[in-house]
Coordinates of C-alpha atoms in Angstrom, one line a residue:
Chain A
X1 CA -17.6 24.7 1.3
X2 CA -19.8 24.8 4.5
X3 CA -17.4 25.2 7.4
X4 CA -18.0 22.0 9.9
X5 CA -18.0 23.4 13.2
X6 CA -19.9 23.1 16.3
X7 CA -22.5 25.8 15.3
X8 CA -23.0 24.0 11.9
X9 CA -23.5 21.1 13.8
X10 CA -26.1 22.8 16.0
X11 CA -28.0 24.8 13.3
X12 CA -28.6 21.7 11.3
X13 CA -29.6 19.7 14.3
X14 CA -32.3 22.0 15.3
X15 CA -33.4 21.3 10.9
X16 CA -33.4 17.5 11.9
X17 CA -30.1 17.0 9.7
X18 CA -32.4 18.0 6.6
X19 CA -30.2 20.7 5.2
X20 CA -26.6 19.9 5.1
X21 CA -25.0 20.6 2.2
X22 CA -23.3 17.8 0.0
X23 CA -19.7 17.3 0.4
X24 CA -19.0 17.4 -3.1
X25 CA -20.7 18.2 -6.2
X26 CA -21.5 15.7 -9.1
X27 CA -20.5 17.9 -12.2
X28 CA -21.1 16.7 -15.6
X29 CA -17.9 15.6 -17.5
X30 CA -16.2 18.3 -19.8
X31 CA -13.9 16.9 -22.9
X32 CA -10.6 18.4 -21.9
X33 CA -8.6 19.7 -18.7
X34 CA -5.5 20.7 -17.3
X35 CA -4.6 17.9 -15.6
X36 CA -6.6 14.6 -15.0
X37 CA -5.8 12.1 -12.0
X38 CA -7.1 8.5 -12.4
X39 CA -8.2 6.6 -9.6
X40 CA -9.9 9.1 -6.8
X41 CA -7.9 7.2 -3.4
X42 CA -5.9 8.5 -1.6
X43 CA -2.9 9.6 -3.3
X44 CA -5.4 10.8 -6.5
X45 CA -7.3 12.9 -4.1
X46 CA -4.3 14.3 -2.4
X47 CA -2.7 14.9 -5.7
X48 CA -5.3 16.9 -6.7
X49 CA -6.4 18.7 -3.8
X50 CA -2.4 20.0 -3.4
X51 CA -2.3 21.1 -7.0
X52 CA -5.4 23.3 -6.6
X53 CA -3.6 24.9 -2.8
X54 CA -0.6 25.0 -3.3
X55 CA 0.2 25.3 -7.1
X56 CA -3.3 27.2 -8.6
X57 CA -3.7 23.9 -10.8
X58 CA -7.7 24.1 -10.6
X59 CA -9.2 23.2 -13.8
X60 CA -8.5 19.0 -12.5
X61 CA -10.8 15.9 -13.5
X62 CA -10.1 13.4 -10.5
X63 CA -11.6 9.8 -12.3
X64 CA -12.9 6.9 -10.6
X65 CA -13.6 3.6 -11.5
X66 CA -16.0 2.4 -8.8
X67 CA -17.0 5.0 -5.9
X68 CA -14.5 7.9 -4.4
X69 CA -12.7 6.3 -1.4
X70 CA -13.5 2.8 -2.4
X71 CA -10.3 0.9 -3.6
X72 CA -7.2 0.4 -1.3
X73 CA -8.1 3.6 1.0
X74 CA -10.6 1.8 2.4
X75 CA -8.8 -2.0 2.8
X76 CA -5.9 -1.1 4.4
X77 CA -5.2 -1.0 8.1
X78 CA -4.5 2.6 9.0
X79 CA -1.0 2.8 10.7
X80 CA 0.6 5.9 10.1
X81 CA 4.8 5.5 10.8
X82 CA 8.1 7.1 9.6
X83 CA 10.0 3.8 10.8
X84 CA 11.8 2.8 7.2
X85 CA 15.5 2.4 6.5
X86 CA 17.4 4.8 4.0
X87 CA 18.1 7.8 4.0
X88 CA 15.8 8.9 1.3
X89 CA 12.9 7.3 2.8
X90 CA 12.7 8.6 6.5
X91 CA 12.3 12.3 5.8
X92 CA 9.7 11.6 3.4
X93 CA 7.6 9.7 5.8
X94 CA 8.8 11.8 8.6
X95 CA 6.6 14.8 6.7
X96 CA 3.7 12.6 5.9
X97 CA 3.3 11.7 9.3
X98 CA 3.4 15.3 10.6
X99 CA 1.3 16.5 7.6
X100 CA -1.0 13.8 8.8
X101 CA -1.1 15.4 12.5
X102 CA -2.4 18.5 11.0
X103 CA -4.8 17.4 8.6
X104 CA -8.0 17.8 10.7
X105 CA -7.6 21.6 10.5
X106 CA -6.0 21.8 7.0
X107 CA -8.9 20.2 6.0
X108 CA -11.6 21.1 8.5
X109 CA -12.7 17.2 8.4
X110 CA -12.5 15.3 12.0
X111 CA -9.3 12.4 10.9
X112 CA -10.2 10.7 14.5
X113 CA -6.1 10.9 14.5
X114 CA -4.8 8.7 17.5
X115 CA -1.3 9.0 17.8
X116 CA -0.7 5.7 19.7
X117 CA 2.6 4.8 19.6
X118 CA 3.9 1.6 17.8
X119 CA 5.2 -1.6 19.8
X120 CA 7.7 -4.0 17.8
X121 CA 7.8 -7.7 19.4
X122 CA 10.8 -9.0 18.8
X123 CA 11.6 -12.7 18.3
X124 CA 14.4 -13.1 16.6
X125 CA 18.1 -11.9 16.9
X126 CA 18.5 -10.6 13.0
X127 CA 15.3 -8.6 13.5
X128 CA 16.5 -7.1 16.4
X129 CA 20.2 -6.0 14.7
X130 CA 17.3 -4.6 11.6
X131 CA 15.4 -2.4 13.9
X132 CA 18.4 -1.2 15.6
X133 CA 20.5 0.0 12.1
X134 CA 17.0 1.6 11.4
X135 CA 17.0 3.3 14.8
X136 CA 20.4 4.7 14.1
X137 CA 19.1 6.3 10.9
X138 CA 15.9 7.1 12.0
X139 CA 17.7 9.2 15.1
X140 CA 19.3 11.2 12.1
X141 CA 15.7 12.3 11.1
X142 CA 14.2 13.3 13.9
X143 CA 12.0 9.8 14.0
X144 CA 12.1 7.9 17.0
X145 CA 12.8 4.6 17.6
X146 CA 13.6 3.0 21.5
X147 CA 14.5 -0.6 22.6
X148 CA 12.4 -2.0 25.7
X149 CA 13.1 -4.9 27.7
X150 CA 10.5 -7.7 27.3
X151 CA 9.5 -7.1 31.0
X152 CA 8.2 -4.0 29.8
X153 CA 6.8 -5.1 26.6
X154 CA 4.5 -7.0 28.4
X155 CA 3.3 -4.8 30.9
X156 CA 2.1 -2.4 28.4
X157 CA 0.5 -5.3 26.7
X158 CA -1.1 -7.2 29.0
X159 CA -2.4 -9.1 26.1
X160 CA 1.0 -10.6 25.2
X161 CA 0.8 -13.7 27.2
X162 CA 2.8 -16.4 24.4
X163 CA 6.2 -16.3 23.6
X164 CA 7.6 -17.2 26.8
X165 CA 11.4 -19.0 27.0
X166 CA 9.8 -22.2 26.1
X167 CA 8.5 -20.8 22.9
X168 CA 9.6 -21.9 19.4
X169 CA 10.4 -17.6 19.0
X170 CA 10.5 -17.0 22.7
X171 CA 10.4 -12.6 23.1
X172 CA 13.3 -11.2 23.0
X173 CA 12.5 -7.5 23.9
X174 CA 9.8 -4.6 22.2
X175 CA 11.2 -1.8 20.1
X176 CA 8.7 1.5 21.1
X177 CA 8.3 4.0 17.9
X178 CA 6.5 7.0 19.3
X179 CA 5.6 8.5 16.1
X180 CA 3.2 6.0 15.0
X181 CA -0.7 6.1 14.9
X182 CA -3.8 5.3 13.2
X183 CA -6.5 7.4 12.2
X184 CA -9.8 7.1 9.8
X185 CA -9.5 6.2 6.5
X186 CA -12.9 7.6 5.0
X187 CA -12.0 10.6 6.9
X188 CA -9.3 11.2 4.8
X189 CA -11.2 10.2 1.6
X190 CA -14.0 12.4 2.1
X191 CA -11.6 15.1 3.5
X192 CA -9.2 15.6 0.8
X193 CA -12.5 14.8 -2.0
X194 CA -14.7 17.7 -0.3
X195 CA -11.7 20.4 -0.1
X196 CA -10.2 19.8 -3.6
X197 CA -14.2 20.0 -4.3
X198 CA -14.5 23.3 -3.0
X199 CA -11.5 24.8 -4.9
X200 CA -12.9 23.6 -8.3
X201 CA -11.9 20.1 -8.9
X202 CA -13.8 17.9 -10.0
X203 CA -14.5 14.2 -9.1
X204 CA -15.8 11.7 -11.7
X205 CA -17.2 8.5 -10.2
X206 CA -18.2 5.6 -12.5
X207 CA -15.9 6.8 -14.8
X208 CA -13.3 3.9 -15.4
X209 CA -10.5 4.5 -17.7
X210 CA -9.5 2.1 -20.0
X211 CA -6.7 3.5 -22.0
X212 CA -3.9 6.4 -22.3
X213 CA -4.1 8.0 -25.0
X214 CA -0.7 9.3 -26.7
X215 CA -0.5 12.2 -29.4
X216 CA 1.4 12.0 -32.8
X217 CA 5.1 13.1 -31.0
X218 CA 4.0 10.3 -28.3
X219 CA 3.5 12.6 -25.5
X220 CA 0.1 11.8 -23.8
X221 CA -2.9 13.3 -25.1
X222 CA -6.2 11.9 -22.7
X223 CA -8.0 9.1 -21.7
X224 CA -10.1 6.7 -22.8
X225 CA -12.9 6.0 -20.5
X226 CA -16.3 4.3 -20.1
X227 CA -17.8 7.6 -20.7
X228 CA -16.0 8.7 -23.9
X229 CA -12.4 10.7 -24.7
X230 CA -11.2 13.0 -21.8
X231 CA -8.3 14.8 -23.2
X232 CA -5.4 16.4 -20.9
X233 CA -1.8 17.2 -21.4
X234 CA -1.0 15.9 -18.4
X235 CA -2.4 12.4 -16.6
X236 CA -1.4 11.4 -13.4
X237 CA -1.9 7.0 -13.0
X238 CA -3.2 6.8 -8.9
X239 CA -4.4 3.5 -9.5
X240 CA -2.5 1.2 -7.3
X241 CA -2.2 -2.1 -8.5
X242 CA -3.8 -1.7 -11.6
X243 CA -0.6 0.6 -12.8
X244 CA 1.0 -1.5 -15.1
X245 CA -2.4 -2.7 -16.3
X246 CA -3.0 1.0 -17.4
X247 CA 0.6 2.5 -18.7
X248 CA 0.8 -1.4 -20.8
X249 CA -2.0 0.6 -22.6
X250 CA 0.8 3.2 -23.5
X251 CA 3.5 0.9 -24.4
X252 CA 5.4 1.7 -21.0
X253 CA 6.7 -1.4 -18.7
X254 CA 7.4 -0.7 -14.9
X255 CA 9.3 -2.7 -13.1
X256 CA 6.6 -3.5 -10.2
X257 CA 4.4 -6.5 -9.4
X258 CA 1.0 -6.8 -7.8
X259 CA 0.5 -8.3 -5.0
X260 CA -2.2 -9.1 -2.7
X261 CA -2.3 -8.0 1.1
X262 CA -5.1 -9.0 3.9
X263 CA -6.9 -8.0 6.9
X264 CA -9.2 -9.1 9.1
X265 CA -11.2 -7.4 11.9
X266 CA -12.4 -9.2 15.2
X267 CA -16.0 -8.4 17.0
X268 CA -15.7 -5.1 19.2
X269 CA -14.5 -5.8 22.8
X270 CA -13.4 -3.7 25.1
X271 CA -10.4 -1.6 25.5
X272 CA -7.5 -4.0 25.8
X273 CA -4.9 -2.5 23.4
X274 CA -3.7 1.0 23.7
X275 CA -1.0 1.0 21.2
X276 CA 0.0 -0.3 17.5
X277 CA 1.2 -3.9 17.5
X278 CA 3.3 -5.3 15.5
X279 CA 5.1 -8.9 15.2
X280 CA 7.5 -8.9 12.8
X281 CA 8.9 -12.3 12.9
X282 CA 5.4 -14.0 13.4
X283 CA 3.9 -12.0 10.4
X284 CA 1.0 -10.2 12.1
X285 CA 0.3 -6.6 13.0
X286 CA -2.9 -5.3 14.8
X287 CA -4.2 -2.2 16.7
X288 CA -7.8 -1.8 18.3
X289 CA -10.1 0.6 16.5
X290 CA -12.2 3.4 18.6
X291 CA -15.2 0.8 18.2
X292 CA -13.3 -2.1 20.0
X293 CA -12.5 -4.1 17.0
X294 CA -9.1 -5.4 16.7
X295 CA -7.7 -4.5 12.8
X296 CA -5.2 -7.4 12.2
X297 CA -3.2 -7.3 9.3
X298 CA -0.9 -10.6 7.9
X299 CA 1.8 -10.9 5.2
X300 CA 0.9 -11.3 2.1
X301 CA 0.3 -14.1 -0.1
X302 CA 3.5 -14.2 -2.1
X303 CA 2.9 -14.9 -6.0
X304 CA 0.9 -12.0 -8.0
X305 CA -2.3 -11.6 -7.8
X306 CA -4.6 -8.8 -8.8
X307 CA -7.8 -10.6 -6.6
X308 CA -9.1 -8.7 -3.7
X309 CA -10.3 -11.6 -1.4
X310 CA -8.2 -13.9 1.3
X311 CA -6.8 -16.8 0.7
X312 CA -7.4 -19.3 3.1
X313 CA -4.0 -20.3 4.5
X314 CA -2.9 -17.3 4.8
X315 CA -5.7 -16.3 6.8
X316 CA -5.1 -19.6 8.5
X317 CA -1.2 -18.7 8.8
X318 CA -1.5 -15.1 10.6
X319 CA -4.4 -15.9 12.8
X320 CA -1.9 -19.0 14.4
X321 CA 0.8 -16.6 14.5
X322 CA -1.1 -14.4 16.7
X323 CA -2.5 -17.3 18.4
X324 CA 1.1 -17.9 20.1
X325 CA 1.6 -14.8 21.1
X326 CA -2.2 -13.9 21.9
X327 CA -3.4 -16.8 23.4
X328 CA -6.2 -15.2 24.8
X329 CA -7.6 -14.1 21.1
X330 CA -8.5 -17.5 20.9
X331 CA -12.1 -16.6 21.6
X332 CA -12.2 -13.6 19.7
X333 CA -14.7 -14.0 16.7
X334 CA -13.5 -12.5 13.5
X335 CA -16.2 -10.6 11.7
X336 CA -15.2 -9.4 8.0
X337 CA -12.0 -10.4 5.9
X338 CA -10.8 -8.9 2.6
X339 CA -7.8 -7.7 0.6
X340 CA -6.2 -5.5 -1.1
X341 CA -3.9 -6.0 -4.3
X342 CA -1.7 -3.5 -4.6
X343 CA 1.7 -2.8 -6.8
X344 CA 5.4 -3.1 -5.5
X345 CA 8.7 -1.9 -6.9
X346 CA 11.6 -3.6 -7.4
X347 CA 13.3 -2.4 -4.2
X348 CA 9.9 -2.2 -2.0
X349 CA 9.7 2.0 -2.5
X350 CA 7.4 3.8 -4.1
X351 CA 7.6 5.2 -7.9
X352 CA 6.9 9.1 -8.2
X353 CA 7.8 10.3 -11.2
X354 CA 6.6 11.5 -15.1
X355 CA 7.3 8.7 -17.1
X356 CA 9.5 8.0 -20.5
X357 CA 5.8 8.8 -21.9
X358 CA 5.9 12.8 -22.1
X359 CA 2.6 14.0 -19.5
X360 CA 2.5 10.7 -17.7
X361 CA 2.9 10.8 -15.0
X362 CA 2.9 7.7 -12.2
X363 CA 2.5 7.4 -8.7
X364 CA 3.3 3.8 -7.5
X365 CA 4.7 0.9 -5.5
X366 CA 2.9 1.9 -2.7
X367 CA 3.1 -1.0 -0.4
X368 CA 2.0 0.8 2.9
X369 CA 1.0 3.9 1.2
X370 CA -1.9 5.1 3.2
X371 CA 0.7 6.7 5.7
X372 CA 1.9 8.2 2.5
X373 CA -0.9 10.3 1.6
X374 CA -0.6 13.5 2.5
X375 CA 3.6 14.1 1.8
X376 CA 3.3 11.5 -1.5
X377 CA -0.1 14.0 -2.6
X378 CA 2.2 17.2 -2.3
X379 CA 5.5 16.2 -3.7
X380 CA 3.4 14.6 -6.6
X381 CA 1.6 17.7 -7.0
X382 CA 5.0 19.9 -7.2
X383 CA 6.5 17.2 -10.0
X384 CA 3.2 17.6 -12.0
X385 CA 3.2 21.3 -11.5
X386 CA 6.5 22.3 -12.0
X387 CA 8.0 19.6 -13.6
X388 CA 11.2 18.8 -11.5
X389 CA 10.8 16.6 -8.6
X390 CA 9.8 17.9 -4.8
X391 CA 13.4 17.6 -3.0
X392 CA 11.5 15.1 -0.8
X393 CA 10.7 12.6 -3.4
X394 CA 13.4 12.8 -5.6
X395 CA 15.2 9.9 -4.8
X396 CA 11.6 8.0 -6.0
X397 CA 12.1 8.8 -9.6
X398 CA 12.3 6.3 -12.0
X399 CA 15.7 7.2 -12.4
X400 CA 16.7 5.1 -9.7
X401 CA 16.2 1.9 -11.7
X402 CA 18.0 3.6 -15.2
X403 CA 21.1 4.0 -12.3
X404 CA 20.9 1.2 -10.3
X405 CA 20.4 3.1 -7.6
X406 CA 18.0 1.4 -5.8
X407 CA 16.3 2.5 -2.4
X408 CA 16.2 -0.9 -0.7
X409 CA 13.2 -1.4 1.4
X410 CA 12.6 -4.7 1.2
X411 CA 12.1 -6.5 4.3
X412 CA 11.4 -3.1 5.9
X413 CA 7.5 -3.7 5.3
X414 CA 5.1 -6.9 5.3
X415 CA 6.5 -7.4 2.0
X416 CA 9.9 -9.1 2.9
Chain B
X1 CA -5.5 -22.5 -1.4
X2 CA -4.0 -23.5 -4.3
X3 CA -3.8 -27.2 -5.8
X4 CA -0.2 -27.4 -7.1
X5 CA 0.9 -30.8 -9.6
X6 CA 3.9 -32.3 -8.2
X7 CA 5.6 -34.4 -10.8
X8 CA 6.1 -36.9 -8.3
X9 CA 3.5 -36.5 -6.0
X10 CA 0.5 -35.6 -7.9
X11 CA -1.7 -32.2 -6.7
X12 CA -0.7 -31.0 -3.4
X13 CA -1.8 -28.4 -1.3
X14 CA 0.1 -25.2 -1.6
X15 CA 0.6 -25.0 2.1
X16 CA 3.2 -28.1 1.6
X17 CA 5.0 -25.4 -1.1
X18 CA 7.3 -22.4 -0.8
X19 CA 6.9 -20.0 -3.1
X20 CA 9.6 -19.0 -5.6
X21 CA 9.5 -16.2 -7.6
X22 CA 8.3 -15.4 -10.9
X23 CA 10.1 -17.5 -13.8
X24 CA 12.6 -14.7 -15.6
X25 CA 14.3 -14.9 -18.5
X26 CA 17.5 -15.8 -19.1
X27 CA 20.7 -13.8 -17.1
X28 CA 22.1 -11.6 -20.0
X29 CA 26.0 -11.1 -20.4
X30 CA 26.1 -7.6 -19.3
X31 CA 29.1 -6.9 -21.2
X32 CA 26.7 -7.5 -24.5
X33 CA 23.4 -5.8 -24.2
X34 CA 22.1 -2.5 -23.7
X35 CA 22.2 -0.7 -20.7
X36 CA 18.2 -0.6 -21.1
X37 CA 17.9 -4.4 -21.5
X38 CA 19.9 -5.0 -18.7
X39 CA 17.8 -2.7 -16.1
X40 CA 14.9 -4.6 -17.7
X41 CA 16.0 -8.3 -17.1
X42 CA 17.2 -7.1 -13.5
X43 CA 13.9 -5.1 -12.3
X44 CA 10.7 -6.1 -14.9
X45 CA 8.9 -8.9 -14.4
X46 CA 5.7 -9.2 -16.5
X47 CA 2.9 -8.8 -14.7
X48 CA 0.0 -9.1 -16.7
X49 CA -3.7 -9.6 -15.4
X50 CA -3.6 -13.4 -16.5
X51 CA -1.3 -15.9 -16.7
X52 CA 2.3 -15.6 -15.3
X53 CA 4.9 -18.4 -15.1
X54 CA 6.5 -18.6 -11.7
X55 CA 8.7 -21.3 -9.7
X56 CA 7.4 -23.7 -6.5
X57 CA 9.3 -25.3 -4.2
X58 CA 7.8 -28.9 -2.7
X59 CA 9.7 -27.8 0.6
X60 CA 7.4 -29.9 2.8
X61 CA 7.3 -32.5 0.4
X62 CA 9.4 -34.0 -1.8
X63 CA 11.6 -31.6 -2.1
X64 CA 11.2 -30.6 -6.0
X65 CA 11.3 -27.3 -7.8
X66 CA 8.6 -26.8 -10.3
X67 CA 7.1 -24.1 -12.6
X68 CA 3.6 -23.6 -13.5
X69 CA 1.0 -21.1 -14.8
X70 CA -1.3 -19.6 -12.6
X71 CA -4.1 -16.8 -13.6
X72 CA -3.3 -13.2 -11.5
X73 CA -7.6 -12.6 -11.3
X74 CA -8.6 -16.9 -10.6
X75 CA -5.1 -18.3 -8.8
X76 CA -6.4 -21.0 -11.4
X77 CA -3.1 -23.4 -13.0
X78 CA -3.7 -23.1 -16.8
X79 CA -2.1 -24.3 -19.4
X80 CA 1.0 -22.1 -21.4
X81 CA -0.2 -19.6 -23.5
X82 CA -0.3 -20.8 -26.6
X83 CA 2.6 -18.0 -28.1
X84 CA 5.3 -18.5 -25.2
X85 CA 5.3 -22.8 -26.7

């Protein structure tokens, strides 16, 4: 792997940009491996880039459907935050986010990380007795969560001009969560794709799966995909909300629906918004991107849905939402739409574990799981490689739903 | 936007509806089945890429409850499969 530095960066300037290297290679597929991931996002590329460091699993077939960085990596909104509820889930996020911190040197790949800070705005009197039980648990954890008076809310956003005392939800007051920040979502593709590259895995575009494949005992054996049998002892699903539609092909029911989730971004403008939005009781959420663009994210449309587009009303829905509180958005134009349709678990956290299928392996119900990445990549990596869970994620097992022991997140995330 | 039947007031638009879940099956005794079953009925829902049966509430209408079947890839209403009748 060429180092990117600021003599690369020189030396290939004064070529015209001709010679640099590829960031990955395009090997041809072999029949067998160690391990293969399916799905080449985020948590797939992670997964496999932390086997090869940290565990010596090397000989890795990362598979992708469409193109490497292409599926919810690239439709989400980038907000990076440790501000969850239980007790299980606030170290793990507290790791991701500080993995996440380092990442441009672990992986010598520029994350444009921008560690903004997070604003709640507060409307409501049971939100405000949520975020405070989370800030008492969050304090245990080392993540940080602070009340502001609504006098200060709004002067460090100038923008908040709605939800005054004659408001239907006038403003109660802002909760400040330091932690939080954004960074660049292709970085993080291409990061994690180019140094699991360089250590010997390999990365299959165009390749979609289309089956599991289980052996005689019923333990998995390989896949099927659109360019014949890959065989593996050990899979790992990374496939968001296509999970079910994949371990149904092994017999194996999950208990997690998919859903789809929105976003829309504005024209650039200029710098207006310094920190991480987010209106909990409106349904909204936004930040501005390095370009100028505001990145708005809505709740989602409620029933299941495996479709990747908007739907109009609640497009309709979040941009009035922000309306009231943004007034001034009013003549912001809005430039590209889309969603994402991703898989959540019963209780609203994720599903890490090797399955009831011996080899399978899932990684799932990620409903904000691009702050995930890095910490979900390495505890996954550790389950796959040793075979017991990462103390981090072991609460995330599908043991949780055999026990009832559920970690309740609903209504900590857009999800409600 | 979808275009739900109301029994009583023909196809409205699914702003004038609150969502309600997917339709389960019935609440099991738990003193009778299997540990399994009952983690099942509690957690799985089916969620297939097609048809799925879920409730609607005409909130800001007349006030009914209704079920249909909607497509997960069109968010078109379809008819019961023809092995759940």
């Amino acid at each position: 792997m060429q180092k990117y530095s600021l003599f690369s960066l020189a030396r290939n300037a004064l070529s015209g940009h001709r010679n640099w290297p590829l960031a990955w290679r395009s090997p041809p597929l072999k029949d067998r491996y160690d391990v293969v991931v399916i799905g080449a996002g985020g948590h797939g590329l992670a997964t496999a880039y932390y086997l090869a460091k940290e565990f010596g699993v090397i000989n890795i077939a990362v598979l992708e459907r469409g193109w490497l960085g292409g599926g919810n990596i690239a439709r989400n909104t980038v907000t990076i935050r440790s501000n969850y509820m239980r007790d299980a889930s606030i170290p793990f996020y507290v790791k991701s986010v500080a993995m996440y911190e380092g990442l441009t040197r672990e992986l010598n790949f520029n994350m444009m990380h921008s560690k903004r800070t997070m604003v709640d705005v507060v409307q409501t009197w049971p939100k405000l007795r949520e975020l405070r039980r989370r800030q008492l648990v969050m304090d245990i954890y080392g993540s940080t969560y602070e009340q502001i008076t609504t006098a200060e809310l709004r002067r460090r956003i100038p923008a908040l001009t709605g939800g005054g005392p004659e408001a239907r939800l006038p403003v109660i007051c802002g909760m400040v969560h330091t932690d939080a920040g954004v960074n660049r979502h292709d970085a993080v593709a291409w990061g994690y794709a180019r140094a699991a590259d360089a250590m010997g895995v390999e990365i299959h575009q165009q390749t979609a799966v289309h089956s599991l494949l289980r052996g005689a005992q019923g333990a998995i054996e390989g896949v099927a995909t659109s360019r014949g049998t890959v065989r593996a002892n050990k899979v790992v699903v990374a496939v968001s909300g296509h999970t079910t539609t994949l371990t149904e092909t092994a017999g194996l029911r999950l208990p997690l629906r998919t859903m789809n989730l929105t976003a829309f971004v504005s024209e650039p403008v200029q710098p207006l918004i310094d920190v991480i939005v987010n209106c909990p009781d409106s349904g909204f959420y936004f930040s501005q991107s390095d370009k100028g663009e505001m990145v708005i994210g809505g709740a989602p449309d409620m029933g299941q849905s495996f479709r990747r587009d908007i739907k109009q009303h609640v497009f309709e829905d979040t941009v009035s939402a922000m309306l009231s509180l943004f007034p001034r958005f009013k003549k912001l134009k809005l430039l590209r739409q889309w969603g994402g349709h991703l898989d959540i678990a019963h209780d609203a956290s994720p599903i890490m574990d090797q399955t009831e299928v011996p080899g399978l392996f899932v990684t799932a119900g990620w409903w904000g799981g691009y702050k995930a990445i890095p910490a979900g990549g390495l505890t996954l990596a550790h389950l796959v490689a040793k075979g017991a869970p990462h103390p981090l994620m072991a609460a995330f097992t599908l043991d949780r739903f055999r026990h009832l022991d559920f970690v309740m997140e609903a209504g900590t995330t857009t999800a409600r | 936007m979808l275009l739900i039947p109301c029994p009583f007031c023909g196809a409205r638009s699914e702003s004038e509806f609150i969502y309600g879940g997917p339709v389960r099956a019935a609440r099991p005794d738990p003193n009778v089945v299997s540990d399994a079953d009952w983690v099942d009925y509690l957690t799985v829902v089916p969620n297939p890429l097609g048809p799925v049966q879920e409730h609607w509430w005409h909130a800001r209408g007349c006030g009914e409850w209704l079920t249909i079947w909607r497509d997960t890839r069109t968010h078109d209403i379809v008819e019961a499969p023809d092995e759940i009748e």
